[in-house]
CSV table of C-alpha atoms in Angstrom, one decimal:
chain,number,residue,atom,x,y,z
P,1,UNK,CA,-11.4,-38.1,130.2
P,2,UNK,CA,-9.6,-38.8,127.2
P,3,UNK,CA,-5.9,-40.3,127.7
P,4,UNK,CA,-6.4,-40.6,131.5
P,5,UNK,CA,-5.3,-43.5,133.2
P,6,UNK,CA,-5.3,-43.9,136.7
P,7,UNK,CA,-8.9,-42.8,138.7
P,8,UNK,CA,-7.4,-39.8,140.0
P,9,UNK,CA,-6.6,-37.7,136.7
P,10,UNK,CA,-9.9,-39.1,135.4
P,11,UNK,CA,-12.2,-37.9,138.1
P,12,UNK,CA,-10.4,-34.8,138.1
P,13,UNK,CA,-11.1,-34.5,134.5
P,14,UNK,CA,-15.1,-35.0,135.3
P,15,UNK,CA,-14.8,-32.6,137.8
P,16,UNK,CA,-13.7,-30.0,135.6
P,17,UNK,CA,-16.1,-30.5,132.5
P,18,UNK,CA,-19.2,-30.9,134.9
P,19,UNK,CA,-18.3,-27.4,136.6
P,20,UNK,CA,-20.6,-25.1,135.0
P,21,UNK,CA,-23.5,-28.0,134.3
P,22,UNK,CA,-23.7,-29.8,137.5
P,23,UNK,CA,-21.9,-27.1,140.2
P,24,UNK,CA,-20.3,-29.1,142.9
P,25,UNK,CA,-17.7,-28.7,146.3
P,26,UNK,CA,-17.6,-32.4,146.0
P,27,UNK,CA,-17.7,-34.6,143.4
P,28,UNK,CA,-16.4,-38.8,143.9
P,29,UNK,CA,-16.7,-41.8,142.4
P,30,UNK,CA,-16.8,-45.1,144.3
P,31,UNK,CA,-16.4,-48.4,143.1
P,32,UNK,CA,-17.2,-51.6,144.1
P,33,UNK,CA,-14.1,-54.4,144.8
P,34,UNK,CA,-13.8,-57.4,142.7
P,35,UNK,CA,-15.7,-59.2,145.5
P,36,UNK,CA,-18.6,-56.9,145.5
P,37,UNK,CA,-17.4,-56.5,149.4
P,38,UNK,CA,-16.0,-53.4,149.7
P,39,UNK,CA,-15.3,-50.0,147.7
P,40,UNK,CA,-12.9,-47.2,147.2
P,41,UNK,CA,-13.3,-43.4,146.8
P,42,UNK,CA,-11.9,-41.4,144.4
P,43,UNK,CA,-12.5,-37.5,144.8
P,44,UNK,CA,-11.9,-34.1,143.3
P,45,UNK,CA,-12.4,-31.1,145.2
P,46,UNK,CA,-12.4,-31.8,148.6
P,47,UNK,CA,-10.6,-35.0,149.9
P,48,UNK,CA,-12.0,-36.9,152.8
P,49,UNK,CA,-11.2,-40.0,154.6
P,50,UNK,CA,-13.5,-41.9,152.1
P,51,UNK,CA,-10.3,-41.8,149.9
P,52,UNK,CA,-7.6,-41.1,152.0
P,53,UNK,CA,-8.4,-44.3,154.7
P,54,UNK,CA,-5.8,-46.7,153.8
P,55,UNK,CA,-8.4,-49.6,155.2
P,56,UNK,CA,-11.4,-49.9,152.2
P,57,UNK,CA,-14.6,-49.5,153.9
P,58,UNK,CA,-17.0,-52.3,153.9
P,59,UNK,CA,-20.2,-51.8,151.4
P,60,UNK,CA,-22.0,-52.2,154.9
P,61,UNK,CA,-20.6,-48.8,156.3
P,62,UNK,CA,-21.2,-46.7,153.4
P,63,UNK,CA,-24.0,-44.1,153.6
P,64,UNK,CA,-24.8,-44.8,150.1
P,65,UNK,CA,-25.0,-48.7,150.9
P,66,UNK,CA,-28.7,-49.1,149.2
P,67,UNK,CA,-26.9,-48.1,145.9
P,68,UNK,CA,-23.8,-50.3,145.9
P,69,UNK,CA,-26.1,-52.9,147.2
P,70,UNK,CA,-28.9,-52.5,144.1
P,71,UNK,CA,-31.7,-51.5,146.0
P,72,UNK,CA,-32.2,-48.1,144.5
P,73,UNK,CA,-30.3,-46.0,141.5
P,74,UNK,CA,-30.5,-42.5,142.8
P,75,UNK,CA,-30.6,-40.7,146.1
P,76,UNK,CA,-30.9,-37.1,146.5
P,77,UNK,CA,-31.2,-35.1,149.8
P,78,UNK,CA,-31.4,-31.7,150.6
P,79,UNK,CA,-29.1,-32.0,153.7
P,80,UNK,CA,-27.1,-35.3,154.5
P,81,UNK,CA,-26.8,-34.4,158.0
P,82,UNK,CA,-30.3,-34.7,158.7
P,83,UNK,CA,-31.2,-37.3,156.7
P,84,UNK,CA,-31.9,-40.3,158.5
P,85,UNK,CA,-30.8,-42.5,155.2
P,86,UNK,CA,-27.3,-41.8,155.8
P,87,UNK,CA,-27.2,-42.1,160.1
P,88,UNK,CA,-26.8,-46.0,160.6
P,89,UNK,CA,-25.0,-48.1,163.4
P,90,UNK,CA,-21.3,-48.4,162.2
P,91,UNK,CA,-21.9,-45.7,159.4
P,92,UNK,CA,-18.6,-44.1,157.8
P,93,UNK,CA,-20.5,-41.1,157.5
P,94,UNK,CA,-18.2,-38.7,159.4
P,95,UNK,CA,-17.1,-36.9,156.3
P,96,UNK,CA,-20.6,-35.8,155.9
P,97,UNK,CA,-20.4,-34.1,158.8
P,98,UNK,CA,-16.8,-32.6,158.9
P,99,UNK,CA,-16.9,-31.3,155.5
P,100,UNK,CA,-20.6,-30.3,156.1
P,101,UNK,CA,-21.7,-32.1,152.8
P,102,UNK,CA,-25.5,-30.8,152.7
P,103,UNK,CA,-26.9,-31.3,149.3
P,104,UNK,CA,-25.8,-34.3,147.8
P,105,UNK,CA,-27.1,-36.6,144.4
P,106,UNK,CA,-25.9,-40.1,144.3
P,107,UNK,CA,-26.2,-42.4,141.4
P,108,UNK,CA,-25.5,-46.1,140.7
P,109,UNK,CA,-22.8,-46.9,138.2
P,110,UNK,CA,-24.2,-49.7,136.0
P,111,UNK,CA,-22.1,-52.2,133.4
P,112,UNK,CA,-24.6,-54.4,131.8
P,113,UNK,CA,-27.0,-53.6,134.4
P,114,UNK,CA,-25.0,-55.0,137.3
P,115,UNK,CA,-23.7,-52.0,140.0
P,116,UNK,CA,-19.9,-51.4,139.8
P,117,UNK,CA,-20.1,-48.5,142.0
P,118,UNK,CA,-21.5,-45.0,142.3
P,119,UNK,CA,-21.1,-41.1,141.3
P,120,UNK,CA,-21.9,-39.0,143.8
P,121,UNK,CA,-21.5,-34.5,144.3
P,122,UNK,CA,-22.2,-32.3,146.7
P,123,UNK,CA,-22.7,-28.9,148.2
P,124,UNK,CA,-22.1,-26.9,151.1
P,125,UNK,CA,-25.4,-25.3,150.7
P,126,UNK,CA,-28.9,-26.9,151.7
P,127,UNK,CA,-31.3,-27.8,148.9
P,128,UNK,CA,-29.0,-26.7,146.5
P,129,UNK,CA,-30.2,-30.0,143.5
P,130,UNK,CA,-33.1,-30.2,142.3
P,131,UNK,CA,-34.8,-33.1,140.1
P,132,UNK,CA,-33.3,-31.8,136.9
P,133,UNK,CA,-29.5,-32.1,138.5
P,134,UNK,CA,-30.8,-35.9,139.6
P,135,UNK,CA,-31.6,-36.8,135.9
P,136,UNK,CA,-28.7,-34.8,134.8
P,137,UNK,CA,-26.3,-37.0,137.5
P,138,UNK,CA,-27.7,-40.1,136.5
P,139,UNK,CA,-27.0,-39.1,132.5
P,140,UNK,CA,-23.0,-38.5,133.4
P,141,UNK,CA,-23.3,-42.2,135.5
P,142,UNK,CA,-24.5,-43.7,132.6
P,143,UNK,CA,-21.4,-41.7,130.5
P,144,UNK,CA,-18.9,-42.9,133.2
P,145,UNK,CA,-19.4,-46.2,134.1
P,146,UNK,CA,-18.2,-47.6,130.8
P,147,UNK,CA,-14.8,-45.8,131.3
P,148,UNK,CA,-14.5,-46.5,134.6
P,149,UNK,CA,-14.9,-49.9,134.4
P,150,UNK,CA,-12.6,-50.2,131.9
P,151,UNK,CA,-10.3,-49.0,133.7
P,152,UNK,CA,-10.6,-51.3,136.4
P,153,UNK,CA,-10.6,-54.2,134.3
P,154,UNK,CA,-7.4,-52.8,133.4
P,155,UNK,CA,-5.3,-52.2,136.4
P,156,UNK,CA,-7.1,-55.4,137.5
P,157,UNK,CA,-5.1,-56.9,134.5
P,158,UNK,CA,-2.1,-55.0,135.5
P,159,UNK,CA,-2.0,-56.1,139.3
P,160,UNK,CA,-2.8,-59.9,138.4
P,161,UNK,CA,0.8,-59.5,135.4
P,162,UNK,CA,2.6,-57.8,138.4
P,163,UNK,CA,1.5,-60.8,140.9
P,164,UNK,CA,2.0,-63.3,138.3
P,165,UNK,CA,5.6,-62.0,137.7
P,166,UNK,CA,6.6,-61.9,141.3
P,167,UNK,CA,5.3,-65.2,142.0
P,168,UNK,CA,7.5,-66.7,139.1
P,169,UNK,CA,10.4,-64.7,140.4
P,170,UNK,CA,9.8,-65.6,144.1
P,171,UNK,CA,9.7,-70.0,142.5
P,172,UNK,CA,12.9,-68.9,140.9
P,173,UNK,CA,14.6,-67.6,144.0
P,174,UNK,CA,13.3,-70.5,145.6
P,175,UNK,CA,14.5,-73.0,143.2
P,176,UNK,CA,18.0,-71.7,143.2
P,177,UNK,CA,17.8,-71.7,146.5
P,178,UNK,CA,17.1,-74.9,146.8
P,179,UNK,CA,19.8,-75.7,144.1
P,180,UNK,CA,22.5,-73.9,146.3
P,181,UNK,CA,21.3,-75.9,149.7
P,182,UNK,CA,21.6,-78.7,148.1
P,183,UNK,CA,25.3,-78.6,147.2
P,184,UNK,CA,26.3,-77.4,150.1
P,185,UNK,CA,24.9,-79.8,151.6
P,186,UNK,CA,26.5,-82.2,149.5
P,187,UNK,CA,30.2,-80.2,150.6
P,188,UNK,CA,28.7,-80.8,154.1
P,189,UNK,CA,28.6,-84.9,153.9
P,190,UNK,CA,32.1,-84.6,151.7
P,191,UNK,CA,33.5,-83.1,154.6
P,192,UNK,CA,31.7,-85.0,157.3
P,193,UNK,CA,32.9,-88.1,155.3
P,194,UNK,CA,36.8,-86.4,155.6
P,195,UNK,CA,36.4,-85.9,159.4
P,196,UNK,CA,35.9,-89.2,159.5
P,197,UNK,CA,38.6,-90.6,156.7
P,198,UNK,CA,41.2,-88.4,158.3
P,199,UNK,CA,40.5,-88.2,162.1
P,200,UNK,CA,38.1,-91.2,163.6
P,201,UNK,CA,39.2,-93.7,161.1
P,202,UNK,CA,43.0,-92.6,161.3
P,203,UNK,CA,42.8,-92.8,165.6
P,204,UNK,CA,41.0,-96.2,164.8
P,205,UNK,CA,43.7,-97.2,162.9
P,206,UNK,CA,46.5,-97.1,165.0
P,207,UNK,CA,44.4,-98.5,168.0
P,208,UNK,CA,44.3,-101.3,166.4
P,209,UNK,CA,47.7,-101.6,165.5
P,210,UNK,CA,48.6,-100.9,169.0
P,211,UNK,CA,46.5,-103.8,170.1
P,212,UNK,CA,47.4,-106.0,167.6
P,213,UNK,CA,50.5,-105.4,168.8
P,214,UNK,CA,50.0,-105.9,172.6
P,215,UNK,CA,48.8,-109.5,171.3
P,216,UNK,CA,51.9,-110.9,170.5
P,217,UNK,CA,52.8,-111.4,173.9
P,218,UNK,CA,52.7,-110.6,178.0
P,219,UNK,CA,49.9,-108.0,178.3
P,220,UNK,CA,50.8,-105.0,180.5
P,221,UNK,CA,47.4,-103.0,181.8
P,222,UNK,CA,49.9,-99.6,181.3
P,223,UNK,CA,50.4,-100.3,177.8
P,224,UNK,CA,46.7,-100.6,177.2
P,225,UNK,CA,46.3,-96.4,178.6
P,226,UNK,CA,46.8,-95.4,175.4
P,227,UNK,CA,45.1,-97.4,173.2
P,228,UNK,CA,41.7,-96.5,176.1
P,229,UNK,CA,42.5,-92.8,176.0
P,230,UNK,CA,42.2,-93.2,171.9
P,231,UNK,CA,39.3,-95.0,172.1
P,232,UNK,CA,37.5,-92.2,174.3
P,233,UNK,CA,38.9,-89.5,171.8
P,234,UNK,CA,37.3,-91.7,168.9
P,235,UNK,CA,33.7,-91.5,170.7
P,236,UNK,CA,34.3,-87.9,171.6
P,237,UNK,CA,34.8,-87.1,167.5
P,238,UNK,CA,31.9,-89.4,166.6
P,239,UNK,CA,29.8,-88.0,168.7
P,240,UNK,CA,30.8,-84.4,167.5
P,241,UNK,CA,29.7,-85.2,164.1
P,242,UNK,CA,26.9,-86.6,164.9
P,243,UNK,CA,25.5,-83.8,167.1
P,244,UNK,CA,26.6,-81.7,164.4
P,245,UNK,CA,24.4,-84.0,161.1
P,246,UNK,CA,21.4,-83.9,163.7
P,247,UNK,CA,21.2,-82.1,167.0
P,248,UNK,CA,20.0,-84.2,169.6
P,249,UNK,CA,19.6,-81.6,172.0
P,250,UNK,CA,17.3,-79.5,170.0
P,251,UNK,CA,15.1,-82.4,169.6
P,252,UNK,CA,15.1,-83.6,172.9
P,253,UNK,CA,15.1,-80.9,175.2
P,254,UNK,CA,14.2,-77.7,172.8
P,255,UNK,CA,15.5,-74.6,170.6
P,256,UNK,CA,17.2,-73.0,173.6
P,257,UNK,CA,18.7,-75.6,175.2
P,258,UNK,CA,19.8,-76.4,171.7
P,259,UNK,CA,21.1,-73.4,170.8
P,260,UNK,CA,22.6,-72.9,174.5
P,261,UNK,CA,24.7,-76.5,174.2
P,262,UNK,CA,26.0,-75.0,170.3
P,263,UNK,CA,27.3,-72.2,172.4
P,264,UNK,CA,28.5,-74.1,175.3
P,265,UNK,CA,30.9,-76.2,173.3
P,266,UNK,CA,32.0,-73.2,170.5
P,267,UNK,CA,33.3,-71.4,173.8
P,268,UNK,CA,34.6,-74.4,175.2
P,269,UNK,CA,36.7,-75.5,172.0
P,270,UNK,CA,37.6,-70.9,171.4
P,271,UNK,CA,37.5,-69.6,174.9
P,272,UNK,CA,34.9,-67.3,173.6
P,273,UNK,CA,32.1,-65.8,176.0
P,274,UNK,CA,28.5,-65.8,175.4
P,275,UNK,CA,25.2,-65.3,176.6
P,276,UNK,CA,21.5,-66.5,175.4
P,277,UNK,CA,18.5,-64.2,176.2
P,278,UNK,CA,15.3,-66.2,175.4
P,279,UNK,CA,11.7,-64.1,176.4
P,280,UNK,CA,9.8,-66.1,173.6
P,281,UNK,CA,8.3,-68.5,176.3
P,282,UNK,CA,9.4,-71.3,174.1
P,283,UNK,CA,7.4,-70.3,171.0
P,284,UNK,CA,10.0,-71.4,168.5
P,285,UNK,CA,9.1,-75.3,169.9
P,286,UNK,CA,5.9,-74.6,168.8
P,287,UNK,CA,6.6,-74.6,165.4
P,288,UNK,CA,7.4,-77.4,162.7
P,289,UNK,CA,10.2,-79.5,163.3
P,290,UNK,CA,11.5,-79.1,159.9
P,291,UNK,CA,11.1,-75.3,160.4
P,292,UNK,CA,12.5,-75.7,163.9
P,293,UNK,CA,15.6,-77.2,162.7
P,294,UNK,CA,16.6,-74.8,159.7
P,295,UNK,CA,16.7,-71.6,162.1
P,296,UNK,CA,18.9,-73.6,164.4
P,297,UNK,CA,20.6,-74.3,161.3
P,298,UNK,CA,21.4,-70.6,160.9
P,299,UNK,CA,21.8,-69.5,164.1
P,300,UNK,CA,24.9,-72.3,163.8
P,301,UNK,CA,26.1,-71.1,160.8
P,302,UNK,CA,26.1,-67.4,162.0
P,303,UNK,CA,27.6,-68.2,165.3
P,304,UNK,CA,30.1,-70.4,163.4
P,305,UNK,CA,31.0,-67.5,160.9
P,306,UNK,CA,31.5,-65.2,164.0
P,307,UNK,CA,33.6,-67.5,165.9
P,308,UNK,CA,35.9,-68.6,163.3
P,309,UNK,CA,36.4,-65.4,161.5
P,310,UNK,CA,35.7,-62.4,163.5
P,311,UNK,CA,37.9,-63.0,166.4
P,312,UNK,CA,35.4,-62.1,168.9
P,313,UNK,CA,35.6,-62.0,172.6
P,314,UNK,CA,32.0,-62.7,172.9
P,315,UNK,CA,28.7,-63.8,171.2
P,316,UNK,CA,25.3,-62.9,172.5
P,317,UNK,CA,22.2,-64.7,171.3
P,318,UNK,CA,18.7,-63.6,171.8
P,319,UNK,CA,14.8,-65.1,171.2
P,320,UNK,CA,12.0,-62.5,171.2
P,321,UNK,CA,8.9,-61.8,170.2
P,322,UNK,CA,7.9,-58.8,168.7
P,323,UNK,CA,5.3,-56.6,169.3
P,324,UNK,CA,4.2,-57.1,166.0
P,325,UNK,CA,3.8,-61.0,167.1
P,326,UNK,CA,6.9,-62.2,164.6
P,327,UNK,CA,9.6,-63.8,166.2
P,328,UNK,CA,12.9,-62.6,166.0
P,329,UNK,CA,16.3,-64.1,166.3
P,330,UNK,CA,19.2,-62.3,167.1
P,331,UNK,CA,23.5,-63.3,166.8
P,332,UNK,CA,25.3,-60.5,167.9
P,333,UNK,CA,29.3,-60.4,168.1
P,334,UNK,CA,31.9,-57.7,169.1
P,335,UNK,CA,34.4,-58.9,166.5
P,336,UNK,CA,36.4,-57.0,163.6
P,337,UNK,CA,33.3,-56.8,161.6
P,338,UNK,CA,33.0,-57.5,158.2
P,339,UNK,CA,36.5,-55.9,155.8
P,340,UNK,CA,39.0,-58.5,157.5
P,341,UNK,CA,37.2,-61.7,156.9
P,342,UNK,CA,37.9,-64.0,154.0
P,343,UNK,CA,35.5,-63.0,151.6
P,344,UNK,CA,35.0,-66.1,149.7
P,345,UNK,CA,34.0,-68.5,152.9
P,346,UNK,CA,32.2,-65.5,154.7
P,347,UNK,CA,30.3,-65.1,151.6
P,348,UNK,CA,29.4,-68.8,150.9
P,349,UNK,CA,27.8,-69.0,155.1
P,350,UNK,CA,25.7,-65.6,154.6
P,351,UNK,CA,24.4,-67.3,151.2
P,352,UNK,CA,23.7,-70.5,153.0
P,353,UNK,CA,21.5,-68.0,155.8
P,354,UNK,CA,20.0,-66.2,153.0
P,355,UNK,CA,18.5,-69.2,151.6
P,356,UNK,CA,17.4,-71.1,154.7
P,357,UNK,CA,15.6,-67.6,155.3
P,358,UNK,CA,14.0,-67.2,152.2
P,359,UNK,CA,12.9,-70.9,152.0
P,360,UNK,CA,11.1,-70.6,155.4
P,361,UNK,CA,10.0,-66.9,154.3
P,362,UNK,CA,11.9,-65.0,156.8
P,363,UNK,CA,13.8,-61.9,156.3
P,364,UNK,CA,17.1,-62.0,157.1
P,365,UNK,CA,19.5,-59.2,158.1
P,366,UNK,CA,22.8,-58.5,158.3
P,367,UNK,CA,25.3,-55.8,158.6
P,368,UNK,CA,28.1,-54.4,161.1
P,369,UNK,CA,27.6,-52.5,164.1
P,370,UNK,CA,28.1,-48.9,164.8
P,371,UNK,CA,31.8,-47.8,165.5
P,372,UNK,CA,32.9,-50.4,162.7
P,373,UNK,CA,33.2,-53.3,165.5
P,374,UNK,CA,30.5,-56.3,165.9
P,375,UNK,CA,28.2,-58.0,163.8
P,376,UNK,CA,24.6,-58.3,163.9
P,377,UNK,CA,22.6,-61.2,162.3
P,378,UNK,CA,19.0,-61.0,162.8
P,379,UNK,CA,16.1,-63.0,161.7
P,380,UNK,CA,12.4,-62.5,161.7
P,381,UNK,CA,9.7,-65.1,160.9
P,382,UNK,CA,6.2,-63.7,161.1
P,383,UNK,CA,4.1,-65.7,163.3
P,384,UNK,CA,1.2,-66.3,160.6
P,385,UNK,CA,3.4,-68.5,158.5
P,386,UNK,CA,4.0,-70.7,161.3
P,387,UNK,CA,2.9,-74.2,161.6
P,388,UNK,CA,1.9,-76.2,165.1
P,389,UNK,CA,3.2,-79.9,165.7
C-alpha cells in the first residue's frame, strides 16, 4: 500500500497482495463518517452500489451494522443470502444478492480500540472460509486500520484546507462586493443630488422669479398658468426620484406590482413594449424585505441597461418557480445584444447585478440570445436561503 493515496489505489493494492492468501471475488473496505453516522465503500474486484451510490448509506442499513456499531468484531457466513443476520427491514443488502456474495468474512477496523469501519471479502461459492481465513481477516484488519485511518485523517485535513480557503475567498468576493455597492451607491446620491441641483431646483427657481414677478403689480390668473404648470412638473420630478431612492409600490402593494409600475413608466417615457409573466403565487413577498428589495434592485438595473442601450422594441419579464423549488427571475429583450453597447456603462450595471446576486447568494446569468439579437438576464435564488417576514 506503500505510496498510495486516495482509498481506491490502496484497496486495490490489498486486493492484489491478499490474492493467493485470502482468495476473494470481493474484497471492500468501509469506513465509518466523522459522525460515526454513516459509511462509505471502497471495493476491488467487483463494484456494487455499496460504492457506487452517490447517497452514503446510514450505519442503520448496512448488513454489517453489528460491526460498525461495536457489537461484535467478526462475522463469517457460509451464504449471505440465507443468513438471517444480513435480511433486516430497510437493509441495503441488495448487492448480496445481485452479485450473489455467498461466503463472506467481515472484520471490524479498530484505531485505539474505537471502530473506524470494516474489511470485508467474499465469494461466489458457498462455505468457501473457514475459521483459519477469519483469524487470517482479522490479522490484515488489524494491518489496515492504521493506514486507513490515516488516510482519512488526511483527506479530512485536505477537505477542511479546501473549505477553509473557499470560505476566505467567498468573504473576499463579498467584501469587495460590498466595497463596489457601496460606491455606486454613493454615484447614485451624487446623481440623485444633480437631478435635483439641475432640474427641480432650476424649475423652482424660475417659479419663483415668475411670481416674484407677478407681485409687483395687477395679478392676471393667465399669467399664473405657467408658473402652476411648473409647479406640477416640479412634483412630477420629485416624485420620480423618490420612487426611484425607495419604491413605494414594491412596499405597498408587492414585487409584481412593483416590478409591473418600473415597466409601466420605462415604456411610457421610451415607447417600449413589455410584458410580466408572474406563476410564483407571490413567493418573492414572502421573503425578507431587504432581500425583497435588492432583486427589485436588479431587475431595475437590467431593465434599465436594456432600455437605454439595446434599443429594444420590447422587454419581457417573468417570476417562476422551479421545479427544483428556487425561484427564478427572468429580463428578456429583443435588442442588438451585447457588441454595440457602450462597454464601460454596460459593464459597470452587470457588475452592480453581479454583486447584488452574490451578496444575496444567487447565481446570476447573462448572455445574448440565439441569432445574435436579445438579451437574457436571469436570476435564481434557491428557496432554502430564504427568509419569512
Amino acid at each position: 500500500m506503500a505510496g498510495h493515496l486516495d482509498f481506491q489505489a490502496a484497496i486495490q493494492a490489498v486486493s492484489a497482495e491478499l490474492g493467493d492468501v485470502l482468495p476473494h471475488d470481493h474484497l471492500d473496505i468501509c469506513l465509518l463518517g466523522s459522525e460515526g453516522t454513516i459509511h462509505a465503500a471502497y471495493e476491488a474486484g467487483l463494484h456494487t452500489d455499496w460504492s457506487l451510490n452517490p447517497h452514503p448509506v446510514p450505519v442503520s442499513g448496512s448488513p454489517i451494522r453489528s460491526i460498525l456499531q461495536g457489537e461484535t468484531l467478526v462475522m463469517r457466513t457460509g451464504d449471505a443470502t440465507l443468513d438471517p443476520r444480513f435480511r433486516f427491514e430497510g437493509a441495503f443488502n441488495h448487492p448480496i444478492f445481485d452479485q450473489n456474495l455467498r461466503s463472506r468474512i467481515h472484520t471490524a477496523l479498530l484505531v485505539r480500540g474505537e471502530v473506524i469501519g470494516a474489511f470485508s471479502c467474499s465469494k461466489h461459492d458457498a462455505d468457501f472460509y473457514g475459521e483459519g481465513d477469519a483469524s487470517l481477516a482479522r490479522h490484515v484488519a488489524d494491518l489496515l486500520a492504521p493506514y486507513f485511518y490515516a488516510l482519512r485523517a488526511s483527506q479530512e485535513t485536505r477537505r477542511l484546507a479546501i473549505e477553509e480557503a473557499e470560505g476566505r475567498a467567498r468573504e473576499e468576493g463579498l467584501r469587495e462586493g460590498a466595497l463596489r455597492l457601496t460606491e455606486e451607491l454613493e454615484r447614485e446620491r451624487q446623481r440623485i443630488g444633480m437631478d435635483l441641483h439641475d432640474q427641480t431646483l432650476a424649475d423652482l427657481t424660475r417659479i419663483v422669479r415668475r411670481l416674484e414677478a407677478l407681485r409687483e403689480g395687477p395679478v392676471d390668473p393667465d399669467s399664473l398658468s405657467p408658473a402652476i404648470v411648473g409647479l406640477h412638473r416640479c412634483v412630477g420630478e420629485l416624485r420620480r426620484i423618490i420612487d426611484d431612492a425607495r419604491p413605494n409600490v414594491l412596499e405597498l402593494f408587492g414585487f409584481a406590482e412593483g416590478v409591473e409600475d418600473f415597466l409601466g413608466r420605462v415604456a411610457a417615457d421610451s415607447g417600449i413594449q413589455w410584458q410580466l409573466g408572474d406563476t410564483s403565487d407571490g413567493l418573492v413577498d414572502e421573503l425578507d424585505p431587504a432581500l425583497r428589495v435588492a432583486l427589485f434592485r436588479i431587475v431595475q438595473e437590467a431593465v434599465n441597461n436594456a432600455a437605454r442601450h439595446a434599443d429594444p422594441s420590447r422587454i419581457d419579464v417573468g417570476i417562476a418557480v422551479r421545479k427544483d423549488g428556487a425561484l427564478q427571475i427572468e429580463v428578456r429583450d429583443d435588442g442588438v445584444g451585447f457588441a454595440p453597447m457602450p462597454q464601460r456603462r454596460r459593464v459597470g450595471g452587470i457588475r452592480n447585478m453581479q454583486t447584488r446576486a452574490r451578496l444575496i447568494s444567487a447565481s446570476f446569468f447573462l448572455d445574448g440570445l440565439p441569432g445574435g439579437r436579445g438579451t437574457l438576464m436571469s436570476l435564481v435564488l434557491p428557496i432554502e436561503r430564504r427568509a419569512s417576514r
